[in-house]
XYZ file of C-alpha atoms in Angstrom:
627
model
C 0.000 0.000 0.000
C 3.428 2.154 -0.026
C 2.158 3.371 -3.739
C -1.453 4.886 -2.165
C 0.452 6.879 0.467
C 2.699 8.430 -2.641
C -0.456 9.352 -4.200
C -1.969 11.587 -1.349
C -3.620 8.687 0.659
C -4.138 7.333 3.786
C -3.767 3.689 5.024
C -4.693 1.399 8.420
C -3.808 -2.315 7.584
C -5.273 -4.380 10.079
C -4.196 -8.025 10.175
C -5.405 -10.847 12.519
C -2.255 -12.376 12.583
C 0.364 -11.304 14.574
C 3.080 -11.380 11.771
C 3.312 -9.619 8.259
C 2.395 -11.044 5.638
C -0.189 -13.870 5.656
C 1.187 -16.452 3.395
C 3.712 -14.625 1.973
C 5.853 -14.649 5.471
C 8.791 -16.461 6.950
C 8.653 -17.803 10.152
C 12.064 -18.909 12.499
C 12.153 -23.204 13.459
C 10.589 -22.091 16.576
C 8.151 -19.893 14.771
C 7.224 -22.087 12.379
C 6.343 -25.277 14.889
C 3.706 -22.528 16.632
C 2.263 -21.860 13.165
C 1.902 -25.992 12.162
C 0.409 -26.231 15.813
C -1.870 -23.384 15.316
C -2.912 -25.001 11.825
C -3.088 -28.683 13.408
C -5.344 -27.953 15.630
C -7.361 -24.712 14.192
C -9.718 -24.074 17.378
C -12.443 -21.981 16.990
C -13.077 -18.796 18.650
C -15.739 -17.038 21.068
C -17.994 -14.927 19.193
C -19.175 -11.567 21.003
C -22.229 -9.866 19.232
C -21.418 -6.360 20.968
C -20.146 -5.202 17.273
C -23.986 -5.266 16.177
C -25.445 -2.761 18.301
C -22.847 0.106 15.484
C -25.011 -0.734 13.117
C -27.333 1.546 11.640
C -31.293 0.859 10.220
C -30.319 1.956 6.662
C -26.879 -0.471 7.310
C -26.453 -4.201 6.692
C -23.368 -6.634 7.265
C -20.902 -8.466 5.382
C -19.665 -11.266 8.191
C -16.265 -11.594 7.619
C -14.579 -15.270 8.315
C -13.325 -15.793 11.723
C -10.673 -18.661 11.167
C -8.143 -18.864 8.388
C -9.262 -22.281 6.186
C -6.097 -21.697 3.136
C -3.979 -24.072 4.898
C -4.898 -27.793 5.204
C -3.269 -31.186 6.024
C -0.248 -30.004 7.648
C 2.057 -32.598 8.524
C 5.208 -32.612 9.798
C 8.006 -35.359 10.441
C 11.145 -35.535 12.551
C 14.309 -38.246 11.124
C 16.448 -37.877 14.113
C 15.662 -38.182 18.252
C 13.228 -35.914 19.256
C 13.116 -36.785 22.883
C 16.719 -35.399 23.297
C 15.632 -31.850 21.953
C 12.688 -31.226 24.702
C 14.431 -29.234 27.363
C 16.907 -27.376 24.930
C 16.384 -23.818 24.399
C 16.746 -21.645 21.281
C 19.572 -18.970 21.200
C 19.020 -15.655 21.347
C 14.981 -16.262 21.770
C 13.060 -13.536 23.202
C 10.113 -13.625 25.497
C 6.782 -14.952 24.361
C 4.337 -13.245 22.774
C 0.927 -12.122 24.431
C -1.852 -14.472 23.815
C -4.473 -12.796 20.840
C -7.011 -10.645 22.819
C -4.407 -9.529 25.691
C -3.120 -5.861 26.345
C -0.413 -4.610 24.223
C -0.886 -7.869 22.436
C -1.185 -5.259 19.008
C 1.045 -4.047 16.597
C 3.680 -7.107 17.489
C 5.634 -7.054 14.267
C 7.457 -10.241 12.658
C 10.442 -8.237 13.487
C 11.389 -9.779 16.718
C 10.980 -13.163 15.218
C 14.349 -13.040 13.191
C 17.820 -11.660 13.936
C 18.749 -8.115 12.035
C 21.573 -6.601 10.787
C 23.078 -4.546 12.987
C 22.907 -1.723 10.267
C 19.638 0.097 10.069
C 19.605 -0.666 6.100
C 20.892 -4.232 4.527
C 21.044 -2.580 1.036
C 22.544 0.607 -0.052
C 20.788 2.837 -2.450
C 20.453 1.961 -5.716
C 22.132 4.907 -7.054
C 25.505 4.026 -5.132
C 28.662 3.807 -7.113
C 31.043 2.511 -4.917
C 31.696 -1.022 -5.929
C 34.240 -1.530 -3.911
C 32.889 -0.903 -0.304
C 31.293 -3.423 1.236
C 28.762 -3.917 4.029
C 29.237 -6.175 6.658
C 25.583 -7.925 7.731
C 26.525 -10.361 10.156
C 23.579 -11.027 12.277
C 23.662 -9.439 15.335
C 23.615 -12.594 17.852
C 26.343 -14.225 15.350
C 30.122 -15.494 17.193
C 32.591 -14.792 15.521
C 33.627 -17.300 13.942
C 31.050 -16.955 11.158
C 32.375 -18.000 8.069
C 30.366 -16.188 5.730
C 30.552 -12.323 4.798
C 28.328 -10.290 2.695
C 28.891 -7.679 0.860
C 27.010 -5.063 -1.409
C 28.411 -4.063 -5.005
C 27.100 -2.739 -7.612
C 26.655 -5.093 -11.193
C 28.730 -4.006 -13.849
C 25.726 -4.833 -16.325
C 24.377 -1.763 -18.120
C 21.094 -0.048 -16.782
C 17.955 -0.049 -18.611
C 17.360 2.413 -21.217
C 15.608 4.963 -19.542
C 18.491 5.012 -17.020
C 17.323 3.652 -14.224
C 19.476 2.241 -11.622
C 20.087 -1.440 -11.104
C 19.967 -3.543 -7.871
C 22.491 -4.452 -4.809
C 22.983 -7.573 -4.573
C 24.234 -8.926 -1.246
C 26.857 -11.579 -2.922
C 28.524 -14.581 -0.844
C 31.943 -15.332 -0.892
C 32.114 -18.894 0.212
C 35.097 -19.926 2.502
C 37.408 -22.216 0.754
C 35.321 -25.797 0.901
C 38.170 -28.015 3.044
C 35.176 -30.230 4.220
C 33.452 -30.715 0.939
C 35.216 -34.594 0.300
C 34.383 -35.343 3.913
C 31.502 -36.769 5.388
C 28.696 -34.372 6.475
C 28.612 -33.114 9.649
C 25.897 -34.919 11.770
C 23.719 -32.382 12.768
C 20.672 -33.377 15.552
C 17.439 -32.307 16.292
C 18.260 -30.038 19.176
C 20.603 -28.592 17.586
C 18.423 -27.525 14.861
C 15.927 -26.220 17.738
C 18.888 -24.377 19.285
C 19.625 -22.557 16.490
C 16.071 -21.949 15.607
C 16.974 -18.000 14.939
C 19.152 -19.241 11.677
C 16.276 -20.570 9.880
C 13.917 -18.117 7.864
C 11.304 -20.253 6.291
C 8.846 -18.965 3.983
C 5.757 -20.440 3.482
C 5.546 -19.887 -0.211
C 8.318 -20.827 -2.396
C 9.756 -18.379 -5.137
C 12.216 -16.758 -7.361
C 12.956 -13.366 -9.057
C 13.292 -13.250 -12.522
C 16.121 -11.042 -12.620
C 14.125 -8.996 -15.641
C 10.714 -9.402 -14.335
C 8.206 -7.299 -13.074
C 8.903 -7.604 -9.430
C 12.689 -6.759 -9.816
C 11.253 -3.117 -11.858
C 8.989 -2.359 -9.037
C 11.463 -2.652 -6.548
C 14.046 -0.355 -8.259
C 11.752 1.919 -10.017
C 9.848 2.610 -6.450
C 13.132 2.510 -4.371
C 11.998 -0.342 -2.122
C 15.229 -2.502 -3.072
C 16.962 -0.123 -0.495
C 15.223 -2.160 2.350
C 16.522 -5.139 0.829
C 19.635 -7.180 -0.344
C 19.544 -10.045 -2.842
C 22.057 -13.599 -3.759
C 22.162 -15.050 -6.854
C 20.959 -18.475 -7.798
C 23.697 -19.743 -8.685
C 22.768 -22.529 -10.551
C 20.375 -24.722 -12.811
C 19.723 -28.561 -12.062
C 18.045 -31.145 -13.980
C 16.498 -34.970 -12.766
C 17.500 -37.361 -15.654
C 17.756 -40.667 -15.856
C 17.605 -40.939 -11.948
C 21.017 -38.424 -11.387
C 20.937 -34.277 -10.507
C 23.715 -32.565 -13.063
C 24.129 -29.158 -13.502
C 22.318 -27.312 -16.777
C 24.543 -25.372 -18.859
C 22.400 -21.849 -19.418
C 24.737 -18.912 -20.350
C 27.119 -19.235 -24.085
C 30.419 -19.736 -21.397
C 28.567 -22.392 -19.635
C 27.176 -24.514 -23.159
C 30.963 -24.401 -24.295
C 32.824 -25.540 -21.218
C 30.351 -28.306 -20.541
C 31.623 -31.163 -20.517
C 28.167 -32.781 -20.439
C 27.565 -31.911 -24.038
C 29.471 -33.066 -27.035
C 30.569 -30.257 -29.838
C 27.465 -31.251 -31.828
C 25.327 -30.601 -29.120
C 26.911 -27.305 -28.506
C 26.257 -26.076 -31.458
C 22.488 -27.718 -31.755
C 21.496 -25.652 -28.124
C 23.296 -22.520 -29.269
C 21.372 -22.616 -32.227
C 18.194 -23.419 -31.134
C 18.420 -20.546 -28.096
C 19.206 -18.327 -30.596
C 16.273 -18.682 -32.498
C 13.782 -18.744 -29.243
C 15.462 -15.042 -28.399
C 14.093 -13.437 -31.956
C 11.077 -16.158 -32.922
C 8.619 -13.269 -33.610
C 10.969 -12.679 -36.318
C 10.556 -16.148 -37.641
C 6.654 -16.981 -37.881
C 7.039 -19.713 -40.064
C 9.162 -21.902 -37.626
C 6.528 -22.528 -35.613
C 3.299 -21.348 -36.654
C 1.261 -23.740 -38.987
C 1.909 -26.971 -38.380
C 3.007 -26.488 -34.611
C 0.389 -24.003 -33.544
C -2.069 -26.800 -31.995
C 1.180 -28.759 -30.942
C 2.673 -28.747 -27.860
C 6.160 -27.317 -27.166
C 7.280 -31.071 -26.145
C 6.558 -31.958 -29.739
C 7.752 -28.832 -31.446
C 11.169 -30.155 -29.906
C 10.850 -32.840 -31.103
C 11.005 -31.816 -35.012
C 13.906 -29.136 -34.243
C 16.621 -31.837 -34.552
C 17.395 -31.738 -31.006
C 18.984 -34.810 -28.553
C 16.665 -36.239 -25.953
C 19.580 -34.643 -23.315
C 18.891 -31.183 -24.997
C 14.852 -31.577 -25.048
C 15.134 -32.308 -21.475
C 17.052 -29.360 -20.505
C 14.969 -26.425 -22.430
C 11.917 -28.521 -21.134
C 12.327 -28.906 -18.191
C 15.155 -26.626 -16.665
C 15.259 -23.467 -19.264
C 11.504 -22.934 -20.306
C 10.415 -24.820 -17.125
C 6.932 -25.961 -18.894
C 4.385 -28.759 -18.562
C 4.995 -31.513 -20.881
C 1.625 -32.470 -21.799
C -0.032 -28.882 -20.873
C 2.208 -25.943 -22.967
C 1.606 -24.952 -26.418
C 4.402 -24.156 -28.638
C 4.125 -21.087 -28.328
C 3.862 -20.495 -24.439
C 7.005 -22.831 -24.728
C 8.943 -20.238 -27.169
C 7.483 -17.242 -24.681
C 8.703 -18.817 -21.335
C 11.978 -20.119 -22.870
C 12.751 -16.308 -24.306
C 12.246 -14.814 -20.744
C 14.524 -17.468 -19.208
C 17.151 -16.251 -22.161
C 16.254 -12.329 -21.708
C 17.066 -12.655 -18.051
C 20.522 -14.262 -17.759
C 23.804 -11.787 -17.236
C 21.638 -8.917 -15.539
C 23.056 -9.991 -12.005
C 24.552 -13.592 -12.371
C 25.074 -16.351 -14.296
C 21.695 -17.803 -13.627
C 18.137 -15.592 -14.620
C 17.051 -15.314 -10.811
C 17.580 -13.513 -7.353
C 16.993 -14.443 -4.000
C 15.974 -12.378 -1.045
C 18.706 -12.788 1.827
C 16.600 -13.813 5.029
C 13.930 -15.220 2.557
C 10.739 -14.429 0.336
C 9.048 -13.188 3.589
C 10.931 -9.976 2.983
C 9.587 -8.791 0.355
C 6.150 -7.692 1.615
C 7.842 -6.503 4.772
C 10.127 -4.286 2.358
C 7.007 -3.121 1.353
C 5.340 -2.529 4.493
C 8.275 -0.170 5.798
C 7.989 2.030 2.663
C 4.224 2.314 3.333
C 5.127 3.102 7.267
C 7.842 5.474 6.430
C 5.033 7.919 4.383
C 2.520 7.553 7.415
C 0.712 3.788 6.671
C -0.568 2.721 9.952
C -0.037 -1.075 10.857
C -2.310 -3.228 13.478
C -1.360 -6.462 13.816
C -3.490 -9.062 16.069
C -6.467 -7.202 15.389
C -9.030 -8.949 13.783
C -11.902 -7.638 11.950
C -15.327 -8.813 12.332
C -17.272 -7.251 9.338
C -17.922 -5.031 6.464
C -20.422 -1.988 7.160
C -22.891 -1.544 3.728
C -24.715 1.161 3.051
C -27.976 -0.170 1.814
C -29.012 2.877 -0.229
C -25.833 3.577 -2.116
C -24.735 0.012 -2.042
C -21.319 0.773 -0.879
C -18.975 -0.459 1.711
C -18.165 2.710 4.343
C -16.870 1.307 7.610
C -15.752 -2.240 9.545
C -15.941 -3.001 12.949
C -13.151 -4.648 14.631
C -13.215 -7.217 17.296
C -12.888 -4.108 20.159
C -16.140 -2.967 18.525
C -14.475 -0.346 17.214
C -16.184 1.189 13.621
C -13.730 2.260 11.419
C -14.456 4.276 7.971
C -12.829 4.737 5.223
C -13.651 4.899 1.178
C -11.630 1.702 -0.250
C -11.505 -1.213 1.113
C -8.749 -4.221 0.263
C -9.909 -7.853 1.598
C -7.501 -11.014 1.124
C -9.779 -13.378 -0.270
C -9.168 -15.957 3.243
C -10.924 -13.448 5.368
C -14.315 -13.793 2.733
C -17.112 -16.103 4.696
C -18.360 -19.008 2.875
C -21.859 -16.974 2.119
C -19.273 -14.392 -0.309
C -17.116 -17.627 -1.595
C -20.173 -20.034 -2.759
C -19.658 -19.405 -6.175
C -15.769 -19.913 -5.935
C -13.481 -23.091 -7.269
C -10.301 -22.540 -5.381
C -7.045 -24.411 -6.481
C -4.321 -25.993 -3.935
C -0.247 -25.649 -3.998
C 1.164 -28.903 -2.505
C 3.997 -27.268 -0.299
C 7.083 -28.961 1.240
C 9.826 -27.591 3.322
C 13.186 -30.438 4.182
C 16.119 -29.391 6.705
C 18.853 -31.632 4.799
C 22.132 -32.278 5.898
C 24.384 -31.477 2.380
C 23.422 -30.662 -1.202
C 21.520 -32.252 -3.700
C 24.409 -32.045 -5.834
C 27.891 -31.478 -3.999
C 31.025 -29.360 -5.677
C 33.771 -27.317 -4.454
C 31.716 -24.527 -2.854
C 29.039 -25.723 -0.489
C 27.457 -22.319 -1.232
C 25.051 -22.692 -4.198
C 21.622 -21.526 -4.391
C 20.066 -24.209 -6.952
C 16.549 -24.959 -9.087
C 15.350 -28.080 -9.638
C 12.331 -29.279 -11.835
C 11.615 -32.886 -11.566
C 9.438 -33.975 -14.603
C 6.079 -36.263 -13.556
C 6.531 -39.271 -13.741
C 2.975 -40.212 -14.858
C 1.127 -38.138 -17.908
C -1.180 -35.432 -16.499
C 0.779 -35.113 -13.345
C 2.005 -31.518 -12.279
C 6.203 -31.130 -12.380
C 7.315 -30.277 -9.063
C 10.188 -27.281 -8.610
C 12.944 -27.925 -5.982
C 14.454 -24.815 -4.206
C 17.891 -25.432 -2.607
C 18.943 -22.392 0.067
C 22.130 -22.851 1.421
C 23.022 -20.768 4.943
C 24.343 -17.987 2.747
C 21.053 -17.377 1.914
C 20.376 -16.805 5.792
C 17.401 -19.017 5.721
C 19.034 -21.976 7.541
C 21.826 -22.922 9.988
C 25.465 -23.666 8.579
C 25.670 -27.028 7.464
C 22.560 -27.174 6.630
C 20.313 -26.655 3.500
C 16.844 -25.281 3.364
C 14.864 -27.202 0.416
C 11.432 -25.916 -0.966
C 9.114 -28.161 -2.856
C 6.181 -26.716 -4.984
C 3.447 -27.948 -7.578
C 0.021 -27.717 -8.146
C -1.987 -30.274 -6.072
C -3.855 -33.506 -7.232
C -4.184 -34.620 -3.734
C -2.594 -33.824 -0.489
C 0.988 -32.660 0.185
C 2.460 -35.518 1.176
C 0.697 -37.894 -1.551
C 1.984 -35.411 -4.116
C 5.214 -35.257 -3.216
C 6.441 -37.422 -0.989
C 7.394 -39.889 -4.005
C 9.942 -37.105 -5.307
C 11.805 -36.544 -1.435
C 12.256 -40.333 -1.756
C 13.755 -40.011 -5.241
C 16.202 -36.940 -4.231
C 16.651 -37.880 -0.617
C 17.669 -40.140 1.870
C 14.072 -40.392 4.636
C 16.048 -43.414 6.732
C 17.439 -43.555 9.652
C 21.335 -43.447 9.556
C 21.720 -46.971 10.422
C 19.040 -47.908 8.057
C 20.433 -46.242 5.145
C 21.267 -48.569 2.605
C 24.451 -47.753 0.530
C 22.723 -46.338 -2.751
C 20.914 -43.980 0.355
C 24.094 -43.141 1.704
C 24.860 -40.723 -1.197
C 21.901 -39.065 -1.131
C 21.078 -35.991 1.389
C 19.401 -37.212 4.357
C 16.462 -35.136 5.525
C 16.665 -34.394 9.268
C 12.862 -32.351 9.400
C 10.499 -32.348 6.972
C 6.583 -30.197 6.483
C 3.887 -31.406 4.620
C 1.162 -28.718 3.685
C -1.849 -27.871 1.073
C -2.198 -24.206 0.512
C -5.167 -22.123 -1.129
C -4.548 -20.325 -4.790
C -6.558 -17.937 -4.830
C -4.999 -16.186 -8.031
C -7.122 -16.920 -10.756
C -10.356 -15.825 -9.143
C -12.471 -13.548 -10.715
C -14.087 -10.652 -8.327
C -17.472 -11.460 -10.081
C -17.059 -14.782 -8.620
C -17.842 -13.411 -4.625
C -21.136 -12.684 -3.769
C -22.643 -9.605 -2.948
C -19.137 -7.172 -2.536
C -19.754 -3.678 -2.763
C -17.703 -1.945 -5.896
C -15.540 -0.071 -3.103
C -14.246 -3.731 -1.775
C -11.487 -4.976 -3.995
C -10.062 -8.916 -3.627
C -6.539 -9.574 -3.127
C -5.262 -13.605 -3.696
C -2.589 -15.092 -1.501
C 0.385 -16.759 -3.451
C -0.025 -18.521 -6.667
C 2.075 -21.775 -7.939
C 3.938 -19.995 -10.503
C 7.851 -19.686 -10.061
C 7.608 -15.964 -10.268
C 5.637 -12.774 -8.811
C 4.242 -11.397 -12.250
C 0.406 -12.491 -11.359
C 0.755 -10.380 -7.556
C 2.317 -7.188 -9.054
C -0.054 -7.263 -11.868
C -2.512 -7.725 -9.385
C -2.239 -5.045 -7.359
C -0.952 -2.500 -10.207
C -4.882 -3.839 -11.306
C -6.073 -2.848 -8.087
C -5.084 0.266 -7.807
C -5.894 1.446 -11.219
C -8.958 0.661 -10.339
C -9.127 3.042 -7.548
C -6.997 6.095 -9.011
C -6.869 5.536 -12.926
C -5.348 9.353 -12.446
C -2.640 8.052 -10.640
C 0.943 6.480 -11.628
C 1.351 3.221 -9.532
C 4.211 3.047 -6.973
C 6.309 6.158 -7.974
C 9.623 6.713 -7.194
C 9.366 8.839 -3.294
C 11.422 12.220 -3.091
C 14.745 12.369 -1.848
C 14.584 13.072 2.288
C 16.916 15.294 1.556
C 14.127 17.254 -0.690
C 10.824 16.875 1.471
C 9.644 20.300 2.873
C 8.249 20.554 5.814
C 5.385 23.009 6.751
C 4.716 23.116 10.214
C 1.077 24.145 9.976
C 0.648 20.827 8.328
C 1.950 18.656 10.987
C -1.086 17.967 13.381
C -0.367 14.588 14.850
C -3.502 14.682 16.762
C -5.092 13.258 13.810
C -4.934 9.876 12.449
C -6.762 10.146 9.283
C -9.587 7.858 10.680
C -11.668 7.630 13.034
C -13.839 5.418 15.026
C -16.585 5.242 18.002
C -15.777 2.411 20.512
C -18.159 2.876 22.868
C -21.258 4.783 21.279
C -24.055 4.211 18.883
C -23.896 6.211 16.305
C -27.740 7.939 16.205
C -27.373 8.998 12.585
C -24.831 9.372 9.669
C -23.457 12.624 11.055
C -22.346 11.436 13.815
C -21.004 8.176 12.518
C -17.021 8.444 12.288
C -15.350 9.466 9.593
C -12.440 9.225 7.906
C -12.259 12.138 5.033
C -11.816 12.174 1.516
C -8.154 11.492 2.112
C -8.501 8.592 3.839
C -7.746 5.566 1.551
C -8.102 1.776 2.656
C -8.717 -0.445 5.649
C -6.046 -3.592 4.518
C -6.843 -6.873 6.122
């Protein structure tokens, strides 16, 4: 909501939860055992009618759901001794939180859940030109004899064309790998619990396309200062029962050794063509327009090797599903993106996905965006006459006004959502004890797509995080698996973690296991997508309530930033969506502006309003009530 401030606006975003986010956040170990409890066991809560006695006679109610149904059969799975791991303590933790309802329980932010930098901002400004001076972000509870230091430089790839600046990106330099033809440390349950604060685990799995629409909105609106990024550093493909490494860039096709000189020269041809096909109709128009891209392969004189690869690790498409064209579309993007930042098309937020909308929220709350966290929300106020939506009331029986209003689609009752066909993401999150596929460095931030092995089953994409990343522990590795469900989780893809991964015991393993990474802690869960939901689909929403999806199953974040660019053209088609903010350096103060007395809206908490005047109100100014 950063971009509606920068317009003129005002904004409350009130969440239930007591982290930001929703399913878009990262949670520590410890963090994220309370959030599979909390979804085990999904109590329901006391419902007080006070709230009703706010509403008007020329009013009516939109009941708004009271427990959070996106996340289903959560399970999760320990490979090592539990028992020994009940009376250790994590590092560093803080106090618990209040429970939900108690004083001072709001506005608890994620914050505390994770360690910081010990510099107020991770990532320099875009505009700096100083290569060559780096910034230490150790965490702040880290001994010193962490082996891994980040630093921020700037890419020596060229700008885009209408000069705008490119990211930081917070790069790694390994220590020299003297372990990496040893065995792998054995690392135990409690320790993992002990050194909960290491681990940043986000709930919903992605990358950034180094080109894509994300990475423009964070430079063009300067929210990339709040952030700093790693590479992936490489490509992996499942063939033939063995992980090997994808050769992407022109340096990488002709120093694999993978590839013969034939084979070379077919993939450098071929990738040439997919980066100007427009120009070349037709290739693949006529015959192959009803064809799939599978099939168009097929005629393009390719190896079975090199189909695989531009399937299934450059274009990253269904098999059965893509058209040829899609194919030639997702494969040019892949192409179109490589050399920005890296050797590899994508980027990785440092402390994990989860800090993306957080990067966001702190823009918002640096241009006055109000944030109440634990505070839930227990309808929308309609005005029967005009039909609109003009005030909630929150669980203190508070009524809040306000002219827009911005639902995510799991606070909608079932009554709104009758009409709606949801889809599911099967989601799965391994601790691992080495790397899918070992080398020199043991710091490699990897993709993985493992093709079905039965027609009309979904591909499943493997995320790799190594503690670089800071998402995990050192010697460790943080593994994400995502694809669109057919049944549960665990049905859908526990048959891959058996493929990639060693699930026994250690003196169980068998010696073909042995080779594999051994999974120490594993989660199993099924999450809503709400993406592809029409608003025409709810029931009975005013035109001032807009619907915003949780995550989607897509590798990227083109469908969220569309969808909220969407949104907010919506409200103010006058308006340029998330603008660049001034300089602080530039802002002008007026003092007879300043009045922090008022909060841009308002709200009774203890009377009836006795008619519209003296209902609360928010102003003209005041833009959204975000929950």
């Amino acid at each position: 909501m950063s971009d509606t401030l920068k317009s003129g606006q005002r904004v409350l975003h009130v969440d239930s939860k007591n982290y930001y986010g929703g399913n878009w956040a990262s949670f520590s170990f410890s963090g994220l055992l309370s959030w599979i409890k909390e979804n085990q066991q999904k109590t329901d809560t006391d419902e007080c009618e006070d709230w009703k006695k706010l509403i008007l006679e020329t009013e009516e109610v939109i009941s708004l759901s009271k427990k959070d149904k996106t996340i289903q059969h959560v399970e999760d799975f320990c490979f090592g001794d539990q028992d020994s791991a009940e009376d250790v303590e994590e590092a560093g933790a803080l106090p618990k939180l209040p429970v939900f309802g108690a004083p001072g329980a709001e506005g608890v932010a994620q914050e505390s859940e994770k360690e910081c930098p010990p510099v107020e901002s991770a990532l320099p400004e875009a505009e700096s030109q100083e290569p060559d001076k780096a910034t230490g972000t150790e965490p702040a509870s880290a001994t010193a004899g962490h082996d891994a230091e980040i630093t921020s430089e700037n890419e020596s790839s060229p700008s885009t064309a209408l000069g705008k600046p490119t990211l930081e990106l917070g790069k790694t330099e390994a220590a020299p790998s003297e372990i990496s033809a040893q065995e792998p440390k054995k690392i135990t349950y409690s320790q993992i619990v002990r050194e909960g604060r290491r681990f940043n685990i986000d709930l919903v799995s992605k990358l950034l396309y180094s080109r894509g629409l994300l990475i423009d909105l964070l430079i063009k609106s300067n929210v990339s200062r709040y952030a700093e990024f790693k590479n992936a550093t490489r490509i992996l493909a499942f063939r033939e029962g063995k992980v090997e490494q994808v050769p992407c860039s022109r340096a990488d096709v002709f120093n694999s050794r993978q590839l013969t000189m034939v084979e070379k020269r077919m993939l450098m041809k071929f990738l040439t063509f997919c980066l100007d096909y427009e120009q070349h109709p037709d290739e693949y128009q006529g015959n192959y327009e009803n064809s799939t891209f599978a099939q168009f392969l097929r005629t393009r004189k390719l190896t079975p090797s090199l189909q695989h690869f531009i399937l299934h690790s450059i274009a990253m498409v269904s098999e059965t599903d893509c058209s040829t064209l899609e194919g030639l579309q997702a494969t040019k993007k892949f192409l179109q993106c490589l050399g920005r930042y890296g050797n590899t098309p994508f980027l990785f937020p440092l402390y994990g996905q989860g800090e993306i909308p957080q990067c966001f929220c702190r823009m918002c709350a640096v241009f006055g965006g109000i944030y109440c966290l634990r505070h839930s929300v227990q309808c929308l106020v309609v005005d029967k006459e005009s039909g609109r939506c003009k005030a909630i009331v929150d669980h203190f029986g508070q009524r809040i006004s306000a002219n827009y209003f911005i639902v995510e689609d799991s606070y909608l009752s079932e009554s709104v959502c009758t009409k709606v066909c949801y889809r599911q993401i099967s989601r799965a999150v391994l601790i691992t004890d080495q790397s899918l596929l070992n080398t020199d460095s043991e710091q490699q931030v990897s993709i993985l797509t493992v093709p079905p092995v039965d027609p009309g089953k979904p591909a499943v994409c493997v995320i790799e995080l190594c503690s670089s990343t800071m998402t995990c522990m050192k010697d460790t590795y943080l593994v994400h698996l995502t694809c669109p469900s057919t049944k549960t989780a665990r049905e859908d893809l526990e048959p891959v973690v058996q493929k990639l991964f060693n699930l026994n015991p250690e003196k169980e393993a068998v010696n073909e296991e042995l080779e594999k990474p051994r999974v120490l802690w594993a989660v199993y869960f099924n999450m809503r997508d709400s993406s592809g939901v029409e608003k025409s689909s709810y029931d009975g929403l005013p035109s001032n309530v807009y619907v915003c999806s949780g995550p989607d199953s897509a590798l990227g974040n083109d469908c969220a930033v569309k969808q909220a660019e969407t949104i907010f053209q919506e409200m103010f088609p006058a308006e340029e969506f998330c603008p660049a903010p001034p300089n602080p350096e530039d802002i002008i103060y007026d003092e007879d502006e300043i009045v922090p007395e008022e909060s841009g809206f308002s709200n009774s908490p203890e009377t009836k309003p006795e008619s519209a005047t003296e209902e609360s109100s928010s102003g003209d100014s005041a833009e959204s009530s975000n929950f």
